[in-house]
PDB file of C-alpha atoms and ligand atoms in Angstrom:
ATOM      1  CA  UNK A 173      77.454  97.779  59.561  1.00 49.00           C
ATOM      2  CA  UNK A 174      75.431 100.415  60.775  1.00 57.00           C
ATOM      3  CA  UNK A 175      72.024  99.571  62.377  1.00 66.00           C
ATOM      4  CA  UNK A 176      69.383 100.430  60.370  1.00 77.00           C
ATOM      5  CA  UNK A 177      67.163 102.763  61.325  1.00 92.00           C
ATOM      6  CA  UNK A 178      63.716 104.542  60.422  1.00 94.00           C
ATOM      7  CA  UNK A 179      63.788 106.519  57.276  1.00 97.00           C
ATOM      8  CA  UNK A 180      62.113 109.724  55.156  1.00 97.00           C
ATOM      9  CA  UNK A 181      61.998 109.446  51.462  1.00 97.00           C
ATOM     10  CA  UNK A 182      63.342 111.687  49.818  1.00 98.00           C
ATOM     11  CA  UNK A 183      61.128 113.661  46.920  1.00 97.00           C
ATOM     12  CA  UNK A 184      62.977 111.582  44.858  1.00 97.00           C
ATOM     13  CA  UNK A 185      62.087 108.399  46.750  1.00 97.00           C
ATOM     14  CA  UNK A 186      65.658 107.783  48.148  1.00 98.00           C
ATOM     15  CA  UNK A 187      65.244 106.688  51.786  1.00 97.00           C
ATOM     16  CA  UNK A 188      67.702 108.582  54.406  1.00 97.00           C
ATOM     17  CA  UNK A 189      67.737 108.245  58.282  1.00 97.00           C
ATOM     18  CA  UNK A 190      65.055 110.994  60.875  1.00 98.00           C
ATOM     19  CA  UNK A 191      67.386 110.549  63.147  1.00 98.00           C
ATOM     20  CA  UNK A 192      70.999 111.936  61.974  1.00 98.00           C
ATOM     21  CA  UNK A 193      74.280 114.317  62.973  1.00 99.00           C
ATOM     22  CA  UNK A 194      74.352 117.984  63.133  1.00 98.00           C
ATOM     23  CA  UNK A 195      78.182 119.898  63.445  1.00 98.00           C
ATOM     24  CA  UNK A 196      78.174 123.607  64.096  1.00 98.00           C
ATOM     25  CA  UNK A 197      80.254 124.602  66.854  1.00 98.00           C
ATOM     26  CA  UNK A 198      82.761 121.271  66.230  1.00 98.00           C
ATOM     27  CA  UNK A 199      86.498 120.868  65.142  1.00 98.00           C
ATOM     28  CA  UNK A 200      86.364 125.070  66.548  1.00 97.00           C
ATOM     29  CA  UNK A 201      88.217 123.207  70.124  1.00 97.00           C
ATOM     30  CA  UNK A 202      91.262 121.281  69.621  1.00 97.00           C
ATOM     31  CA  UNK A 203      90.757 120.875  73.364  1.00 98.00           C
ATOM     32  CA  UNK A 204      87.237 118.993  71.507  1.00 98.00           C
ATOM     33  CA  UNK A 205      88.092 117.376  68.790  1.00 98.00           C
ATOM     34  CA  UNK A 206      89.258 113.797  70.135  1.00 98.00           C
ATOM     35  CA  UNK A 207      85.179 113.526  71.676  1.00 98.00           C
ATOM     36  CA  UNK A 208      83.658 115.613  68.895  1.00 98.00           C
ATOM     37  CA  UNK A 209      85.207 113.192  65.804  1.00 98.00           C
ATOM     38  CA  UNK A 210      84.734 109.371  68.124  1.00 98.00           C
ATOM     39  CA  UNK A 211      80.117 110.804  68.968  1.00 98.00           C
ATOM     40  CA  UNK A 212      81.003 111.875  65.356  1.00 98.00           C
ATOM     41  CA  UNK A 213      81.952 107.903  64.707  1.00 98.00           C
ATOM     42  CA  UNK A 214      79.791 106.241  67.254  1.00 98.00           C
ATOM     43  CA  UNK A 215      76.931 108.415  65.314  1.00 98.00           C
ATOM     44  CA  UNK A 216      77.351 106.150  62.067  1.00 98.00           C
ATOM     45  CA  UNK A 217      78.447 103.237  65.295  1.00 98.00           C
ATOM     46  CA  UNK A 218      74.505 103.446  65.608  1.00 98.00           C
ATOM     47  CA  UNK A 219      73.080 104.197  62.395  1.00 97.00           C
ATOM     48  CA  UNK A 220      72.631 107.522  62.093  1.00 98.00           C
ATOM     49  CA  UNK A 221      74.436 108.491  58.755  1.00 98.00           C
ATOM     50  CA  UNK A 222      73.246 111.581  58.252  1.00 98.00           C
ATOM     51  CA  UNK A 223      75.424 114.837  58.778  1.00 99.00           C
ATOM     52  CA  UNK A 224      74.832 117.906  58.142  1.00 99.00           C
ATOM     53  CA  UNK A 225      77.358 120.495  57.501  1.00 99.00           C
ATOM     54  CA  UNK A 226      77.952 124.059  56.463  1.00 99.00           C
ATOM     55  CA  UNK A 227      81.391 125.782  54.500  1.00 98.00           C
ATOM     56  CA  UNK A 228      80.680 128.709  57.550  1.00 98.00           C
ATOM     57  CA  UNK A 229      81.182 126.457  60.237  1.00 98.00           C
ATOM     58  CA  UNK A 230      83.795 127.728  62.087  1.00 98.00           C
ATOM     59  CA  UNK A 231      85.700 128.811  58.875  1.00 98.00           C
ATOM     60  CA  UNK A 232      86.412 125.266  57.179  1.00 98.00           C
ATOM     61  CA  UNK A 233      87.355 123.845  60.302  1.00 98.00           C
ATOM     62  CA  UNK A 234      84.034 121.980  60.732  1.00 98.00           C
ATOM     63  CA  UNK A 235      84.117 119.681  57.964  1.00 98.00           C
ATOM     64  CA  UNK A 236      88.093 119.403  58.042  1.00 98.00           C
ATOM     65  CA  UNK A 237      87.210 118.132  60.936  1.00 98.00           C
ATOM     66  CA  UNK A 238      83.783 116.075  59.217  1.00 98.00           C
ATOM     67  CA  UNK A 239      86.343 114.339  56.620  1.00 98.00           C
ATOM     68  CA  UNK A 240      89.250 113.695  59.144  1.00 98.00           C
ATOM     69  CA  UNK A 241      85.712 112.498  62.020  1.00 98.00           C
ATOM     70  CA  UNK A 242      85.035 109.970  58.680  1.00 98.00           C
ATOM     71  CA  UNK A 243      88.068 107.985  57.154  1.00 98.00           C
ATOM     72  CA  UNK A 244      86.926 104.460  56.027  1.00 98.00           C
ATOM     73  CA  UNK A 245      83.393 105.137  57.020  1.00 98.00           C
ATOM     74  CA  UNK A 246      82.027 108.185  54.258  1.00 98.00           C
ATOM     75  CA  UNK A 247      80.749 105.140  52.104  1.00 98.00           C
ATOM     76  CA  UNK A 248      77.818 104.724  54.793  1.00 97.00           C
ATOM     77  CA  UNK A 249      77.323 108.623  55.503  1.00 98.00           C
ATOM     78  CA  UNK A 250      74.866 110.576  53.643  1.00 98.00           C
ATOM     79  CA  UNK A 251      77.089 113.665  53.722  1.00 99.00           C
ATOM     80  CA  UNK A 252      75.281 117.361  53.843  1.00 99.00           C
ATOM     81  CA  UNK A 253      76.715 121.048  53.277  1.00 99.00           C
ATOM     82  CA  UNK A 254      76.014 124.076  52.554  1.00 99.00           C
ATOM     83  CA  UNK A 255      77.291 126.986  50.777  1.00 99.00           C
ATOM     84  CA  UNK A 256      77.043 130.899  51.573  1.00 98.00           C
ATOM     85  CA  UNK A 257      74.557 132.220  49.647  1.00 98.00           C
ATOM     86  CA  UNK A 258      77.104 135.371  49.107  1.00 98.00           C
ATOM     87  CA  UNK A 259      79.003 132.211  46.895  1.00 98.00           C
ATOM     88  CA  UNK A 260      75.279 130.904  45.550  1.00 98.00           C
ATOM     89  CA  UNK A 261      76.023 132.415  41.931  1.00 98.00           C
ATOM     90  CA  UNK A 262      76.863 129.891  38.685  1.00 97.00           C
ATOM     91  CA  UNK A 263      80.613 130.925  39.144  1.00 97.00           C
ATOM     92  CA  UNK A 264      80.688 130.738  42.452  1.00 98.00           C
ATOM     93  CA  UNK A 265      78.894 127.703  43.654  1.00 98.00           C
ATOM     94  CA  UNK A 266      81.262 125.332  42.303  1.00 98.00           C
ATOM     95  CA  UNK A 267      84.150 126.910  43.285  1.00 98.00           C
ATOM     96  CA  UNK A 268      82.486 126.716  47.207  1.00 98.00           C
ATOM     97  CA  UNK A 269      81.666 122.848  46.033  1.00 99.00           C
ATOM     98  CA  UNK A 270      84.749 122.124  45.291  1.00 98.00           C
ATOM     99  CA  UNK A 271      86.570 123.703  48.405  1.00 98.00           C
ATOM    100  CA  UNK A 272      83.689 121.553  50.449  1.00 99.00           C
ATOM    101  CA  UNK A 273      84.649 118.333  48.541  1.00 98.00           C
ATOM    102  CA  UNK A 274      88.571 119.470  49.721  1.00 98.00           C
ATOM    103  CA  UNK A 275      87.888 119.555  53.068  1.00 98.00           C
ATOM    104  CA  UNK A 276      85.079 116.924  53.922  1.00 98.00           C
ATOM    105  CA  UNK A 277      88.432 115.016  52.060  1.00 98.00           C
ATOM    106  CA  UNK A 278      85.621 113.311  49.382  1.00 98.00           C
ATOM    107  CA  UNK A 279      84.947 113.145  45.992  1.00 98.00           C
ATOM    108  CA  UNK A 280      81.473 113.892  45.840  1.00 98.00           C
ATOM    109  CA  UNK A 281      78.581 115.455  48.093  1.00 99.00           C
ATOM    110  CA  UNK A 282      74.985 114.202  49.311  1.00 98.00           C
ATOM    111  CA  UNK A 283      73.002 116.822  49.495  1.00 99.00           C
ATOM    112  CA  UNK A 284      73.957 120.370  48.829  1.00 99.00           C
ATOM    113  CA  UNK A 285      72.291 123.508  50.600  1.00 99.00           C
ATOM    114  CA  UNK A 286      71.432 127.159  49.632  1.00 99.00           C
ATOM    115  CA  UNK A 287      72.351 127.766  53.543  1.00 98.00           C
ATOM    116  CA  UNK A 288      69.955 130.915  53.283  1.00 98.00           C
ATOM    117  CA  UNK A 289      68.558 133.149  50.051  1.00 98.00           C
ATOM    118  CA  UNK A 290      70.861 135.517  49.490  1.00 98.00           C
ATOM    119  CA  UNK A 291      70.649 139.098  46.858  1.00 98.00           C
ATOM    120  CA  UNK A 292      71.910 135.545  44.227  1.00 98.00           C
ATOM    121  CA  UNK A 293      68.801 135.212  42.196  1.00 98.00           C
ATOM    122  CA  UNK A 294      67.416 132.133  43.008  1.00 98.00           C
ATOM    123  CA  UNK A 295      67.341 130.312  38.584  1.00 98.00           C
ATOM    124  CA  UNK A 296      70.802 131.167  39.049  1.00 98.00           C
ATOM    125  CA  UNK A 297      71.789 128.715  41.877  1.00 98.00           C
ATOM    126  CA  UNK A 298      69.501 126.367  40.698  1.00 98.00           C
ATOM    127  CA  UNK A 299      71.432 126.390  38.006  1.00 98.00           C
ATOM    128  CA  UNK A 300      75.047 125.990  39.352  1.00 98.00           C
ATOM    129  CA  UNK A 301      73.637 122.373  41.875  1.00 98.00           C
ATOM    130  CA  UNK A 302      71.987 121.604  37.876  1.00 98.00           C
ATOM    131  CA  UNK A 303      75.722 121.513  36.808  1.00 98.00           C
ATOM    132  CA  UNK A 304      76.773 120.154  39.688  1.00 98.00           C
ATOM    133  CA  UNK A 305      74.548 117.674  39.804  1.00 98.00           C
ATOM    134  CA  UNK A 306      75.442 116.698  36.430  1.00 98.00           C
ATOM    135  CA  UNK A 307      79.129 116.585  36.739  1.00 98.00           C
ATOM    136  CA  UNK A 308      78.625 113.885  39.919  1.00 98.00           C
ATOM    137  CA  UNK A 309      79.637 116.441  43.011  1.00 98.00           C
ATOM    138  CA  UNK A 310      76.878 116.506  44.211  1.00 98.00           C
ATOM    139  CA  UNK A 311      73.050 114.181  44.369  1.00 98.00           C
ATOM    140  CA  UNK A 312      70.792 116.186  45.253  1.00 98.00           C
ATOM    141  CA  UNK A 313      70.071 119.944  45.977  1.00 98.00           C
ATOM    142  CA  UNK A 314      67.834 121.724  48.580  1.00 99.00           C
ATOM    143  CA  UNK A 315      67.768 125.013  50.705  1.00 99.00           C
ATOM    144  CA  UNK A 316      68.159 126.311  54.399  1.00 98.00           C
ATOM    145  CA  UNK A 317      65.736 128.967  55.986  1.00 98.00           C
ATOM    146  CA  UNK A 318      63.415 129.092  53.956  1.00 98.00           C
ATOM    147  CA  UNK A 319      60.063 130.805  54.573  1.00 98.00           C
ATOM    148  CA  UNK A 320      57.046 129.786  52.694  1.00 98.00           C
ATOM    149  CA  UNK A 321      57.293 132.829  50.050  1.00 98.00           C
ATOM    150  CA  UNK A 322      60.784 131.699  49.691  1.00 98.00           C
ATOM    151  CA  UNK A 323      59.614 128.330  48.396  1.00 98.00           C
ATOM    152  CA  UNK A 324      57.398 129.602  46.158  1.00 98.00           C
ATOM    153  CA  UNK A 325      59.345 132.140  44.331  1.00 98.00           C
ATOM    154  CA  UNK A 326      62.191 128.347  44.634  1.00 98.00           C
ATOM    155  CA  UNK A 327      59.432 126.207  42.844  1.00 98.00           C
ATOM    156  CA  UNK A 328      59.008 128.447  40.437  1.00 98.00           C
ATOM    157  CA  UNK A 329      62.467 129.058  38.892  1.00 97.00           C
ATOM    158  CA  UNK A 330      62.658 127.047  35.643  1.00 97.00           C
ATOM    159  CA  UNK A 331      64.022 123.438  38.482  1.00 97.00           C
ATOM    160  CA  UNK A 332      62.899 125.426  41.251  1.00 98.00           C
ATOM    161  CA  UNK A 333      60.811 122.163  41.950  1.00 97.00           C
ATOM    162  CA  UNK A 334      63.795 119.600  42.082  1.00 98.00           C
ATOM    163  CA  UNK A 335      64.225 120.810  45.403  1.00 98.00           C
ATOM    164  CA  UNK A 336      64.470 118.103  47.500  1.00 98.00           C
ATOM    165  CA  UNK A 337      64.009 119.501  51.389  1.00 98.00           C
ATOM    166  CA  UNK A 338      64.552 122.334  53.384  1.00 98.00           C
ATOM    167  CA  UNK A 339      66.665 122.538  56.601  1.00 98.00           C
ATOM    168  CA  UNK A 340      64.156 124.519  59.178  1.00 98.00           C
ATOM    169  CA  UNK A 341      64.459 125.435  62.733  1.00 98.00           C
ATOM    170  CA  UNK A 342      62.377 123.537  63.404  1.00 98.00           C
ATOM    171  CA  UNK A 343      61.402 122.081  67.649  1.00 98.00           C
ATOM    172  CA  UNK A 344      59.018 121.531  70.570  1.00 98.00           C
ATOM    173  CA  UNK A 345      59.933 125.098  71.396  1.00 98.00           C
ATOM    174  CA  UNK A 346      59.586 126.554  67.953  1.00 98.00           C
ATOM    175  CA  UNK A 347      56.146 125.758  66.382  1.00 98.00           C
ATOM    176  CA  UNK A 348      55.612 128.271  64.234  1.00 98.00           C
ATOM    177  CA  UNK A 349      56.192 126.137  60.398  1.00 98.00           C
ATOM    178  CA  UNK A 350      53.065 123.934  61.824  1.00 98.00           C
ATOM    179  CA  UNK A 351      50.934 126.737  60.381  1.00 98.00           C
ATOM    180  CA  UNK A 352      51.407 126.656  56.690  1.00 98.00           C
ATOM    181  CA  UNK A 353      54.964 125.370  55.947  1.00 98.00           C
ATOM    182  CA  UNK A 354      55.580 121.912  57.015  1.00 98.00           C
ATOM    183  CA  UNK A 355      52.149 121.372  55.389  1.00 98.00           C
ATOM    184  CA  UNK A 356      53.398 123.115  52.347  1.00 98.00           C
ATOM    185  CA  UNK A 357      56.413 120.829  52.249  1.00 98.00           C
ATOM    186  CA  UNK A 358      54.842 117.969  52.717  1.00 98.00           C
ATOM    187  CA  UNK A 359      52.038 118.584  50.162  1.00 97.00           C
ATOM    188  CA  UNK A 360      55.140 118.323  47.101  1.00 97.00           C
ATOM    189  CA  UNK A 361      56.109 115.163  49.296  1.00 96.00           C
ATOM    190  CA  UNK A 362      59.738 117.019  50.712  1.00 98.00           C
ATOM    191  CA  UNK A 363      60.790 115.631  53.789  1.00 98.00           C
ATOM    192  CA  UNK A 364      61.772 119.422  56.168  1.00 98.00           C
ATOM    193  CA  UNK A 365      64.991 118.643  58.245  1.00 98.00           C
ATOM    194  CA  UNK A 366      64.176 120.015  61.294  1.00 98.00           C
ATOM    195  CA  UNK A 367      68.121 121.962  62.472  1.00 98.00           C
ATOM    196  CA  UNK A 368      68.433 123.082  66.654  1.00 98.00           C
ATOM    197  CA  UNK A 369      65.605 120.196  67.207  1.00 98.00           C
ATOM    198  CA  UNK A 370      66.626 120.227  70.678  1.00 98.00           C
ATOM    199  CA  UNK A 371      66.365 123.966  70.917  1.00 98.00           C
ATOM    200  CA  UNK A 372      70.169 124.957  71.035  1.00 98.00           C
ATOM    201  CA  UNK A 373      70.124 123.154  74.421  1.00 98.00           C
ATOM    202  CA  UNK A 374      67.966 126.299  75.310  1.00 97.00           C
ATOM    203  CA  UNK A 375      64.920 124.416  76.331  1.00 96.00           C
ATOM    204  CA  UNK A 376      63.289 126.570  78.840  1.00 95.00           C
ATOM    205  CA  UNK A 377      64.320 125.441  82.641  1.00 93.00           C
ATOM    206  CA  UNK A 378      61.164 123.965  83.331  1.00 95.00           C
ATOM    207  CA  UNK A 379      58.441 122.937  81.856  1.00 97.00           C
ATOM    208  CA  UNK A 380      56.133 119.936  80.619  1.00 98.00           C
ATOM    209  CA  UNK A 381      58.774 118.573  79.310  1.00 98.00           C
ATOM    210  CA  UNK A 382      60.803 117.962  82.808  1.00 98.00           C
ATOM    211  CA  UNK A 383      57.986 115.354  84.261  1.00 98.00           C
ATOM    212  CA  UNK A 384      57.963 113.885  81.048  1.00 98.00           C
ATOM    213  CA  UNK A 385      61.392 112.705  81.009  1.00 98.00           C
ATOM    214  CA  UNK A 386      60.818 112.274  84.909  1.00 98.00           C
ATOM    215  CA  UNK A 387      58.458 110.574  84.182  1.00 98.00           C
ATOM    216  CA  UNK A 388      60.216 107.716  82.112  1.00 98.00           C
ATOM    217  CA  UNK A 389      62.588 107.666  83.655  1.00 98.00           C
ATOM    218  CA  UNK A 390      64.999 110.003  80.478  1.00 98.00           C
ATOM    219  CA  UNK A 391      66.699 112.999  79.750  1.00 98.00           C
ATOM    220  CA  UNK A 392      64.797 116.463  79.003  1.00 98.00           C
ATOM    221  CA  UNK A 393      66.405 116.181  74.845  1.00 98.00           C
ATOM    222  CA  UNK A 394      65.912 112.722  74.406  1.00 98.00           C
ATOM    223  CA  UNK A 395      61.510 113.634  75.128  1.00 98.00           C
ATOM    224  CA  UNK A 396      62.440 116.868  72.946  1.00 98.00           C
ATOM    225  CA  UNK A 397      63.736 115.211  70.341  1.00 98.00           C
ATOM    226  CA  UNK A 398      61.477 112.074  70.217  1.00 98.00           C
ATOM    227  CA  UNK A 399      58.570 114.970  70.857  1.00 98.00           C
ATOM    228  CA  UNK A 400      60.391 116.358  66.590  1.00 98.00           C
ATOM    229  CA  UNK A 401      61.145 112.302  65.895  1.00 97.00           C
ATOM    230  CA  UNK A 402      56.714 111.527  66.005  1.00 97.00           C
ATOM    231  CA  UNK A 403      56.297 115.095  63.504  1.00 97.00           C
ATOM    232  CA  UNK A 404      55.007 113.212  60.104  1.00 94.00           C
ATOM    233  CA  UNK A 405      57.482 114.186  57.283  1.00 96.00           C
ATOM    234  CA  UNK A 406      60.489 115.510  59.834  1.00 98.00           C
ATOM    235  CA  UNK A 407      64.063 114.548  60.241  1.00 98.00           C
ATOM    236  CA  UNK A 408      66.310 115.524  63.240  1.00 98.00           C
ATOM    237  CA  UNK A 409      70.311 116.892  62.835  1.00 98.00           C
ATOM    238  CA  UNK A 410      70.618 116.965  66.888  1.00 98.00           C
ATOM    239  CA  UNK A 411      73.882 118.269  67.494  1.00 98.00           C
ATOM    240  CA  UNK A 412      76.241 116.297  70.207  1.00 98.00           C
ATOM    241  CA  UNK A 413      80.238 116.526  71.080  1.00 98.00           C
ATOM    242  CA  UNK A 414      80.527 113.512  73.178  1.00 98.00           C
ATOM    243  CA  UNK A 415      79.172 110.315  72.685  1.00 98.00           C
ATOM    244  CA  UNK A 416      77.043 109.444  76.407  1.00 98.00           C
ATOM    245  CA  UNK A 417      75.278 112.996  74.061  1.00 98.00           C
ATOM    246  CA  UNK A 418      74.638 110.722  70.910  1.00 98.00           C
ATOM    247  CA  UNK A 419      74.114 107.230  71.866  1.00 98.00           C
ATOM    248  CA  UNK A 420      71.331 109.392  74.939  1.00 98.00           C
ATOM    249  CA  UNK A 421      69.871 110.520  71.061  1.00 98.00           C
ATOM    250  CA  UNK A 422      69.931 107.840  69.414  1.00 98.00           C
ATOM    251  CA  UNK A 423      67.518 106.232  72.521  1.00 97.00           C
ATOM    252  CA  UNK A 424      65.180 108.785  71.404  1.00 97.00           C
ATOM    253  CA  UNK A 425      64.231 106.942  69.046  1.00 97.00           C
ATOM    254  CA  UNK A 426      62.551 104.345  70.654  1.00 95.00           C
ATOM    255  CA  UNK A 427      60.531 107.043  73.422  1.00 97.00           C
ATOM    256  CA  UNK A 428      56.940 106.902  72.165  1.00 97.00           C
ATOM    257  CA  UNK A 429      54.824 109.557  73.223  1.00 98.00           C
ATOM    258  CA  UNK A 430      51.093 108.727  74.448  1.00 98.00           C
ATOM    259  CA  UNK A 431      48.567 111.585  73.131  1.00 98.00           C
ATOM    260  CA  UNK A 432      48.694 112.802  77.062  1.00 98.00           C
ATOM    261  CA  UNK A 433      52.017 113.504  77.312  1.00 98.00           C
ATOM    262  CA  UNK A 434      51.364 115.516  73.371  1.00 98.00           C
ATOM    263  CA  UNK A 435      48.703 117.389  74.658  1.00 98.00           C
ATOM    264  CA  UNK A 436      50.254 118.637  78.088  1.00 98.00           C
ATOM    265  CA  UNK A 437      53.443 119.935  75.454  1.00 98.00           C
ATOM    266  CA  UNK A 438      50.282 121.162  73.052  1.00 98.00           C
ATOM    267  CA  UNK A 439      49.153 122.697  76.006  1.00 98.00           C
ATOM    268  CA  UNK A 440      52.571 124.546  77.041  1.00 98.00           C
ATOM    269  CA  UNK A 441      54.865 124.922  73.727  1.00 98.00           C
ATOM    270  CA  UNK A 442      51.610 126.171  71.760  1.00 98.00           C
ATOM    271  CA  UNK A 443      50.994 125.306  67.908  1.00 98.00           C
ATOM    272  CA  UNK A 444      50.232 128.219  66.326  1.00 98.00           C
ATOM    273  CA  UNK A 445      46.473 129.580  64.786  1.00 97.00           C
ATOM    274  CA  UNK A 446      48.509 131.520  63.321  1.00 98.00           C
ATOM    275  CA  UNK A 447      51.029 132.948  60.708  1.00 97.00           C
ATOM    276  CA  UNK A 448      54.514 133.419  61.916  1.00 96.00           C
ATOM    277  CA  UNK A 449      56.709 134.073  60.290  1.00 96.00           C
ATOM    278  CA  UNK A 450      60.181 131.664  60.077  1.00 98.00           C
ATOM    279  CA  UNK A 451      63.378 132.166  62.591  1.00 97.00           C
ATOM    280  CA  UNK A 452      66.193 130.997  61.938  1.00 96.00           C
ATOM    281  CA  UNK A 453      69.521 130.789  65.080  1.00 93.00           C
TER     282      UNK A 453
HETATM  283  P1  NAP B 529      70.728 120.814  68.771  1.00 64.54           P
HETATM  284  O1  NAP B 529      71.327 120.189  67.859  1.00 64.54           O
HETATM  285  O2  NAP B 529      69.394 121.549  69.377  1.00 64.54           O
HETATM  286  O3  NAP B 529      71.249 121.423  70.384  1.00 64.54           O
HETATM  287  C1  NAP B 529      73.333 121.204  69.992  1.00 64.54           C
HETATM  288  C2  NAP B 529      73.839 120.857  71.897  1.00 64.54           C
HETATM  289  O4  NAP B 529      72.554 120.642  72.659  1.00 64.54           O
HETATM  290  C3  NAP B 529      75.196 121.282  72.053  1.00 64.54           C
HETATM  291  O5  NAP B 529      75.385 121.824  73.206  1.00 64.54           O
HETATM  292  C4  NAP B 529      75.149 119.739  72.388  1.00 64.54           C
HETATM  293  O6  NAP B 529      76.068 118.646  73.815  1.00 64.54           O
HETATM  294  C5  NAP B 529      73.759 119.659  73.088  1.00 64.54           C
HETATM  295  N1  NAP B 529      73.199 118.538  73.292  1.00 64.54           N
HETATM  296  C6  NAP B 529      72.688 117.598  72.817  1.00 64.54           C
HETATM  297  N2  NAP B 529      72.191 115.989  72.664  1.00 64.54           N
HETATM  298  C7  NAP B 529      72.543 115.828  73.667  1.00 64.54           C
HETATM  299  C8  NAP B 529      71.812 115.198  75.140  1.00 64.54           C
HETATM  300  N3  NAP B 529      71.394 114.239  74.357  1.00 64.54           N
HETATM  301  N4  NAP B 529      71.646 115.478  75.953  1.00 64.54           N
HETATM  302  C9  NAP B 529      72.435 116.931  76.940  1.00 64.54           C
HETATM  303  N5  NAP B 529      73.520 117.636  76.013  1.00 64.54           N
HETATM  304  C10 NAP B 529      72.909 117.832  74.188  1.00 64.54           C
HETATM  305  O7  NAP B 529      71.510 122.821  68.435  1.00 64.54           O
HETATM  306  P2  NAP B 529      72.669 123.254  66.103  1.00 64.54           P
HETATM  307  O8  NAP B 529      73.251 122.648  66.634  1.00 64.54           O
HETATM  308  O9  NAP B 529      71.942 124.247  66.888  1.00 64.54           O
HETATM  309  O10 NAP B 529      71.831 122.677  65.594  1.00 64.54           O
HETATM  310  C11 NAP B 529      71.595 120.936  65.580  1.00 64.54           C
HETATM  311  C12 NAP B 529      72.561 121.038  63.519  1.00 64.54           C
HETATM  312  O11 NAP B 529      71.731 121.527  62.584  1.00 64.54           O
HETATM  313  C13 NAP B 529      73.147 122.792  63.863  1.00 64.54           C
HETATM  314  O12 NAP B 529      74.413 121.280  64.076  1.00 64.54           O
HETATM  315  C14 NAP B 529      73.828 122.127  62.073  1.00 64.54           C
HETATM  316  O13 NAP B 529      74.498 121.159  61.619  1.00 64.54           O
HETATM  317  C15 NAP B 529      72.545 122.510  62.329  1.00 64.54           C
HETATM  318  N6  NAP B 529      71.911 123.878  61.536  1.00 64.54           N
HETATM  319  C16 NAP B 529      71.464 124.435  60.815  1.00 64.54           C
HETATM  320  C17 NAP B 529      71.319 126.018  60.490  1.00 64.54           C
HETATM  321  C18 NAP B 529      71.175 126.633  59.241  1.00 64.54           C
HETATM  322  O14 NAP B 529      71.165 128.298  59.312  1.00 64.54           O
HETATM  323  N7  NAP B 529      70.543 125.980  58.850  1.00 64.54           N
HETATM  324  C19 NAP B 529      71.214 126.638  62.309  1.00 64.54           C
HETATM  325  C20 NAP B 529      71.351 125.805  63.588  1.00 64.54           C
HETATM  326  C21 NAP B 529      72.071 124.441  63.226  1.00 64.54           C
HETATM  327  P3  NAP B 529      77.040 118.547  73.283  1.00 64.54           P
HETATM  328  O15 NAP B 529      78.112 119.602  71.975  1.00 64.54           O
HETATM  329  O16 NAP B 529      77.640 118.773  74.391  1.00 64.54           O
HETATM  330  O17 NAP B 529      77.410 117.338  72.963  1.00 64.54           O
END
């Protein structure tokens, strides 16, 4: 059995783990394959059963690796994939989803996201997602890399308010969304899925995160992740291709930053005081 960990609620009340796993750059190097599969499986055993992928990653190779990694584990996992914007037409989304399901060796996705906003009208994508939902191929749908104006346009489209979440670049070093996007999503009971929660391993060389890490006897990665996990309505999907990194990330759930530590972080990684356009990787 997977260990139970803290959860967040989707708008329909379904609860999903606050800490999941990313997969970007997995499945691209044969020499890393065994380690990546072991890491993903260890994460599921620890309760990090929310797993994010995309048709884009490794040109399908990442979904294929994930399909193999989930052998015997699929029923315990909340599986998320993403469709390219150029595949997100009414018909295109059906075909793209079928291909993802095949690579992932499953009959359904728990959540299907539009990877970023492209030129296909949002109402078409919503219609495509809803058709997939009626057919039982996906259970929820959402978006990624949508700024506040994109979210406004989405919910103005017919059926657009059924969006479950917005997956965005959000971490201690990239806090722009706190100004308006996070409150916008929270007001609509949509949790925010934070991608690159440890900033793609590019956090500053020396910052208050290091002082906290030294004082607590943990790593800078764990401090950054603990910070993200303590933001209300936020859930995070760090990618770790090694079992020891997965275990470290899981231990970040136990790390409660105190008011002084949070103040030191705020003094260095300042919260936004005005609108900043949403960044993306
Ligand atoms: P990330 O999770 O912030 O960082 C991943 C990097 O950090 C890897 O190099 C990993 O190394 C390292 N790492 C993770 N935990 C560690 C630990 N405890 N100790 C030391 N190193 C650690 O970056 P990300 O992969 O960009 O983002 C996470 C996931 O979000 C992606 O995998 C993907 O699923 C999703 N994403 C979505 C979008 C989008 O446009 N929607 C964009 C980017 C990412 P190892 O692999 O060696 O363990």
